[in-house]
């Protein structure tokens, strides 16, 4: 585990720097510009979130590791959206667990009670935010300890219902699918690692019958 003393020392230093930035914001921007200020501020925000997340992960506590990381990620996305492309659409690729909205309302899973990136961004942008998930009947991944294959063809999972449509690939409008009876309205289904009501958390789902593992140019260091 990450030593407690090291963690507290990091927090104390970063918090002092963040407080300094907040108290001297106008002065620092006047000596540079807002973009430079925000980029520097986000480095501090990211450092604090990373240290806190790793601290809790090193103790096996995923529930405490997720909130600081995703709050910082949302800060990064919203800040860059405001400064770099305020009048343009942006597409962000991330794990489904990060992009779904109203994550704190999932019926079961690691996000229950926790606001992820998608939820925080949706609260800031309203209807301008659209969540699109990616699911598959068979998922091959290269995460820690990989490669491994996840079989989602299980009772209670949403993926078999999409597979029954007979397509290897499909783009599914979750509201339309609910109206058509592809799944029951208000009923929770397992999607990846969470149990949730599809249309409540996603606008659409991209379905793959089989999602192959990444073919890296250079193998990742994990």
mmCIF file of C-alpha atoms in Angstrom, residues 12-200:
data_model
loop_
_atom_site.group_PDB
_atom_site.id
_atom_site.type_symbol
_atom_site.label_atom_id
_atom_site.label_comp_id
_atom_site.label_asym_id
_atom_site.label_seq_id
_atom_site.Cartn_x
_atom_site.Cartn_y
_atom_site.Cartn_z
ATOM 1 C CA UNK A 12 -0.696 18.904 1.883
ATOM 2 C CA UNK A 13 1.609 20.188 -0.828
ATOM 3 C CA UNK A 14 -0.917 19.972 -3.646
ATOM 4 C CA UNK A 15 -3.728 21.494 -1.578
ATOM 5 C CA UNK A 16 -1.497 24.432 -0.683
ATOM 6 C CA UNK A 17 -0.661 24.969 -4.350
ATOM 7 C CA UNK A 18 -4.326 24.714 -5.396
ATOM 8 C CA UNK A 19 -5.297 27.246 -2.710
ATOM 9 C CA UNK A 20 -2.553 29.587 -3.922
ATOM 10 C CA UNK A 21 -3.814 29.339 -7.498
ATOM 11 C CA UNK A 22 -7.371 30.082 -6.369
ATOM 12 C CA UNK A 23 -6.376 33.114 -4.286
ATOM 13 C CA UNK A 24 -4.161 34.618 -7.004
ATOM 14 C CA UNK A 25 -6.146 33.599 -10.071
ATOM 15 C CA UNK A 26 -6.612 37.063 -11.567
ATOM 16 C CA UNK A 27 -3.007 38.025 -10.907
ATOM 17 C CA UNK A 28 -1.613 34.857 -12.489
ATOM 18 C CA UNK A 29 -3.869 35.162 -15.545
ATOM 19 C CA UNK A 30 -2.817 38.793 -16.000
ATOM 20 C CA UNK A 31 0.828 37.692 -16.075
ATOM 21 C CA UNK A 32 0.140 34.908 -18.598
ATOM 22 C CA UNK A 33 -3.313 34.040 -19.949
ATOM 23 C CA UNK A 34 -6.302 31.946 -18.939
ATOM 24 C CA UNK A 35 -5.252 28.917 -20.973
ATOM 25 C CA UNK A 36 -1.835 28.767 -19.329
ATOM 26 C CA UNK A 37 -3.387 29.247 -15.899
ATOM 27 C CA UNK A 38 -5.972 26.504 -16.376
ATOM 28 C CA UNK A 39 -3.446 24.040 -17.782
ATOM 29 C CA UNK A 40 -1.251 24.559 -14.725
ATOM 30 C CA UNK A 41 -4.251 24.291 -12.390
ATOM 31 C CA UNK A 42 -5.353 21.046 -14.020
ATOM 32 C CA UNK A 43 -1.916 19.568 -13.484
ATOM 33 C CA UNK A 44 -2.403 20.117 -9.762
ATOM 34 C CA UNK A 45 -5.958 18.772 -9.837
ATOM 35 C CA UNK A 46 -4.775 15.708 -11.736
ATOM 36 C CA UNK A 47 -1.869 15.116 -9.367
ATOM 37 C CA UNK A 48 -4.162 15.226 -6.342
ATOM 38 C CA UNK A 49 -6.724 12.920 -7.926
ATOM 39 C CA UNK A 50 -4.107 10.412 -9.093
ATOM 40 C CA UNK A 51 -2.413 10.220 -5.707
ATOM 41 C CA UNK A 52 -5.742 9.824 -3.892
ATOM 42 C CA UNK A 53 -6.999 7.198 -6.326
ATOM 43 C CA UNK A 54 -3.779 5.163 -6.179
ATOM 44 C CA UNK A 55 -3.753 5.466 -2.389
ATOM 45 C CA UNK A 56 -7.171 3.813 -2.141
ATOM 46 C CA UNK A 57 -6.491 1.297 -4.924
ATOM 47 C CA UNK A 58 -3.352 0.187 -3.103
ATOM 48 C CA UNK A 59 -5.650 -0.689 -0.211
ATOM 49 C CA UNK A 60 -8.168 -2.497 -2.404
ATOM 50 C CA UNK A 61 -10.903 0.129 -1.963
ATOM 51 C CA UNK A 62 -12.378 0.767 -5.412
ATOM 52 C CA UNK A 63 -15.357 2.702 -4.034
ATOM 53 C CA UNK A 64 -13.096 5.398 -2.602
ATOM 54 C CA UNK A 65 -10.701 5.332 -5.567
ATOM 55 C CA UNK A 66 -13.272 6.194 -8.244
ATOM 56 C CA UNK A 67 -14.786 9.552 -7.115
ATOM 57 C CA UNK A 68 -11.622 11.711 -7.013
ATOM 58 C CA UNK A 69 -10.354 10.352 -10.323
ATOM 59 C CA UNK A 70 -13.601 10.940 -12.215
ATOM 60 C CA UNK A 71 -14.198 14.371 -10.691
ATOM 61 C CA UNK A 72 -10.763 15.453 -11.920
ATOM 62 C CA UNK A 73 -11.377 13.941 -15.356
ATOM 63 C CA UNK A 74 -14.646 15.868 -15.629
ATOM 64 C CA UNK A 75 -12.835 19.065 -14.623
ATOM 65 C CA UNK A 76 -10.293 18.466 -17.406
ATOM 66 C CA UNK A 77 -12.951 17.784 -20.055
ATOM 67 C CA UNK A 78 -15.181 20.723 -19.149
ATOM 68 C CA UNK A 79 -12.257 23.133 -18.879
ATOM 69 C CA UNK A 80 -10.836 22.178 -22.262
ATOM 70 C CA UNK A 81 -14.297 22.248 -23.829
ATOM 71 C CA UNK A 82 -14.847 25.777 -22.507
ATOM 72 C CA UNK A 83 -11.452 27.109 -23.539
ATOM 73 C CA UNK A 84 -10.602 25.245 -26.728
ATOM 74 C CA UNK A 85 -13.870 24.487 -28.531
ATOM 75 C CA UNK A 86 -16.833 26.174 -26.814
ATOM 76 C CA UNK A 87 -19.009 26.213 -29.944
ATOM 77 C CA UNK A 88 -18.068 22.832 -31.396
ATOM 78 C CA UNK A 89 -19.087 19.252 -30.786
ATOM 79 C CA UNK A 90 -16.565 16.968 -29.148
ATOM 80 C CA UNK A 91 -16.348 13.186 -28.952
ATOM 81 C CA UNK A 92 -14.700 11.600 -25.931
ATOM 82 C CA UNK A 93 -13.751 7.928 -25.962
ATOM 83 C CA UNK A 94 -13.566 6.252 -22.561
ATOM 84 C CA UNK A 95 -14.651 3.124 -20.725
ATOM 85 C CA UNK A 96 -18.439 2.753 -20.497
ATOM 86 C CA UNK A 97 -18.133 3.091 -16.739
ATOM 87 C CA UNK A 98 -16.890 6.640 -17.254
ATOM 88 C CA UNK A 99 -19.271 7.875 -19.962
ATOM 89 C CA UNK A 100 -22.685 6.652 -18.779
ATOM 90 C CA UNK A 101 -24.836 9.323 -17.155
ATOM 91 C CA UNK A 102 -26.576 9.148 -13.763
ATOM 92 C CA UNK A 103 -23.979 6.602 -12.673
ATOM 93 C CA UNK A 104 -24.891 7.102 -9.029
ATOM 94 C CA UNK A 105 -28.320 5.621 -9.827
ATOM 95 C CA UNK A 106 -27.175 2.270 -11.253
ATOM 96 C CA UNK A 107 -28.935 -0.586 -9.495
ATOM 97 C CA UNK A 108 -25.727 -2.466 -8.690
ATOM 98 C CA UNK A 109 -22.034 -2.156 -9.447
ATOM 99 C CA UNK A 110 -19.002 -0.096 -8.527
ATOM 100 C CA UNK A 111 -20.614 3.199 -9.592
ATOM 101 C CA UNK A 112 -23.683 2.968 -7.366
ATOM 102 C CA UNK A 113 -23.730 6.152 -5.302
ATOM 103 C CA UNK A 114 -20.757 7.594 -7.205
ATOM 104 C CA UNK A 115 -20.893 10.354 -9.818
ATOM 105 C CA UNK A 116 -18.612 9.456 -12.724
ATOM 106 C CA UNK A 117 -17.291 11.651 -15.539
ATOM 107 C CA UNK A 118 -20.415 11.276 -17.670
ATOM 108 C CA UNK A 119 -22.721 12.227 -14.821
ATOM 109 C CA UNK A 120 -20.736 15.340 -13.905
ATOM 110 C CA UNK A 121 -20.413 16.438 -17.531
ATOM 111 C CA UNK A 122 -24.130 15.797 -18.149
ATOM 112 C CA UNK A 123 -25.008 17.931 -15.126
ATOM 113 C CA UNK A 124 -22.912 20.747 -16.581
ATOM 114 C CA UNK A 125 -24.003 20.462 -20.221
ATOM 115 C CA UNK A 126 -27.563 19.171 -19.864
ATOM 116 C CA UNK A 127 -29.154 17.778 -23.023
ATOM 117 C CA UNK A 128 -26.028 18.648 -25.009
ATOM 118 C CA UNK A 129 -24.355 15.558 -23.534
ATOM 119 C CA UNK A 130 -25.082 12.208 -25.179
ATOM 120 C CA UNK A 131 -23.844 8.925 -23.753
ATOM 121 C CA UNK A 132 -23.100 6.080 -26.167
ATOM 122 C CA UNK A 133 -21.978 2.759 -24.706
ATOM 123 C CA UNK A 134 -20.116 -0.081 -26.379
ATOM 124 C CA UNK A 135 -21.122 -3.637 -25.517
ATOM 125 C CA UNK A 136 -20.455 -7.085 -26.909
ATOM 126 C CA UNK A 137 -21.534 -10.678 -26.414
ATOM 127 C CA UNK A 138 -17.901 -11.788 -26.217
ATOM 128 C CA UNK A 139 -15.319 -9.271 -25.050
ATOM 129 C CA UNK A 140 -11.586 -9.826 -25.310
ATOM 130 C CA UNK A 141 -9.529 -7.415 -23.220
ATOM 131 C CA UNK A 142 -5.885 -6.743 -22.376
ATOM 132 C CA UNK A 143 -6.226 -5.305 -18.914
ATOM 133 C CA UNK A 144 -4.050 -6.057 -15.918
ATOM 134 C CA UNK A 145 -3.399 -9.779 -15.902
ATOM 135 C CA UNK A 146 -4.720 -10.130 -19.476
ATOM 136 C CA UNK A 147 -5.397 -11.102 -22.074
ATOM 137 C CA UNK A 148 -8.729 -12.522 -21.007
ATOM 138 C CA UNK A 149 -12.155 -13.145 -22.496
ATOM 139 C CA UNK A 150 -15.438 -12.110 -20.891
ATOM 140 C CA UNK A 151 -18.525 -14.101 -21.843
ATOM 141 C CA UNK A 152 -21.636 -11.943 -21.496
ATOM 142 C CA UNK A 153 -24.017 -14.589 -22.854
ATOM 143 C CA UNK A 154 -25.523 -15.042 -19.409
ATOM 144 C CA UNK A 155 -29.029 -14.831 -17.897
ATOM 145 C CA UNK A 156 -29.879 -11.282 -16.875
ATOM 146 C CA UNK A 157 -27.372 -9.703 -19.254
ATOM 147 C CA UNK A 158 -28.469 -7.214 -21.888
ATOM 148 C CA UNK A 159 -26.005 -8.393 -24.544
ATOM 149 C CA UNK A 160 -27.857 -11.632 -25.495
ATOM 150 C CA UNK A 161 -30.970 -9.603 -26.298
ATOM 151 C CA UNK A 162 -28.954 -7.497 -28.730
ATOM 152 C CA UNK A 163 -27.346 -10.613 -30.202
ATOM 153 C CA UNK A 164 -30.823 -12.037 -30.875
ATOM 154 C CA UNK A 165 -31.351 -9.236 -33.403
ATOM 155 C CA UNK A 166 -29.171 -11.340 -35.688
ATOM 156 C CA UNK A 167 -26.495 -8.769 -36.507
ATOM 157 C CA UNK A 168 -22.776 -8.860 -35.788
ATOM 158 C CA UNK A 169 -22.839 -5.084 -35.380
ATOM 159 C CA UNK A 170 -25.682 -2.735 -34.450
ATOM 160 C CA UNK A 171 -26.318 0.821 -33.287
ATOM 161 C CA UNK A 172 -29.249 0.701 -30.882
ATOM 162 C CA UNK A 173 -31.339 3.697 -29.804
ATOM 163 C CA UNK A 174 -32.140 2.834 -26.186
ATOM 164 C CA UNK A 175 -35.439 4.749 -26.064
ATOM 165 C CA UNK A 176 -36.647 3.160 -29.308
ATOM 166 C CA UNK A 177 -35.532 -0.287 -28.147
ATOM 167 C CA UNK A 178 -37.498 0.155 -24.934
ATOM 168 C CA UNK A 179 -40.619 1.212 -26.857
ATOM 169 C CA UNK A 180 -40.217 -1.752 -29.233
ATOM 170 C CA UNK A 181 -40.002 -4.161 -26.310
ATOM 171 C CA UNK A 182 -36.429 -5.301 -26.876
ATOM 172 C CA UNK A 183 -36.161 -5.067 -23.110
ATOM 173 C CA UNK A 184 -38.636 -4.230 -20.356
ATOM 174 C CA UNK A 185 -39.052 -0.575 -19.381
ATOM 175 C CA UNK A 186 -37.793 0.205 -15.899
ATOM 176 C CA UNK A 187 -36.072 -3.171 -15.559
ATOM 177 C CA UNK A 188 -32.414 -3.521 -14.692
ATOM 178 C CA UNK A 189 -30.051 -5.588 -16.825
ATOM 179 C CA UNK A 190 -26.405 -6.431 -16.431
ATOM 180 C CA UNK A 191 -24.339 -4.344 -18.836
ATOM 181 C CA UNK A 192 -20.628 -4.936 -18.460
ATOM 182 C CA UNK A 193 -19.924 -4.724 -14.733
ATOM 183 C CA UNK A 194 -23.086 -2.857 -13.727
ATOM 184 C CA UNK A 195 -26.795 -3.573 -13.392
ATOM 185 C CA UNK A 196 -28.792 -0.685 -14.820
ATOM 186 C CA UNK A 197 -31.840 0.499 -16.752
ATOM 187 C CA UNK A 198 -30.441 0.979 -20.296
ATOM 188 C CA UNK A 199 -32.297 4.106 -21.449
ATOM 189 C CA UNK A 200 -31.716 5.847 -18.131
#
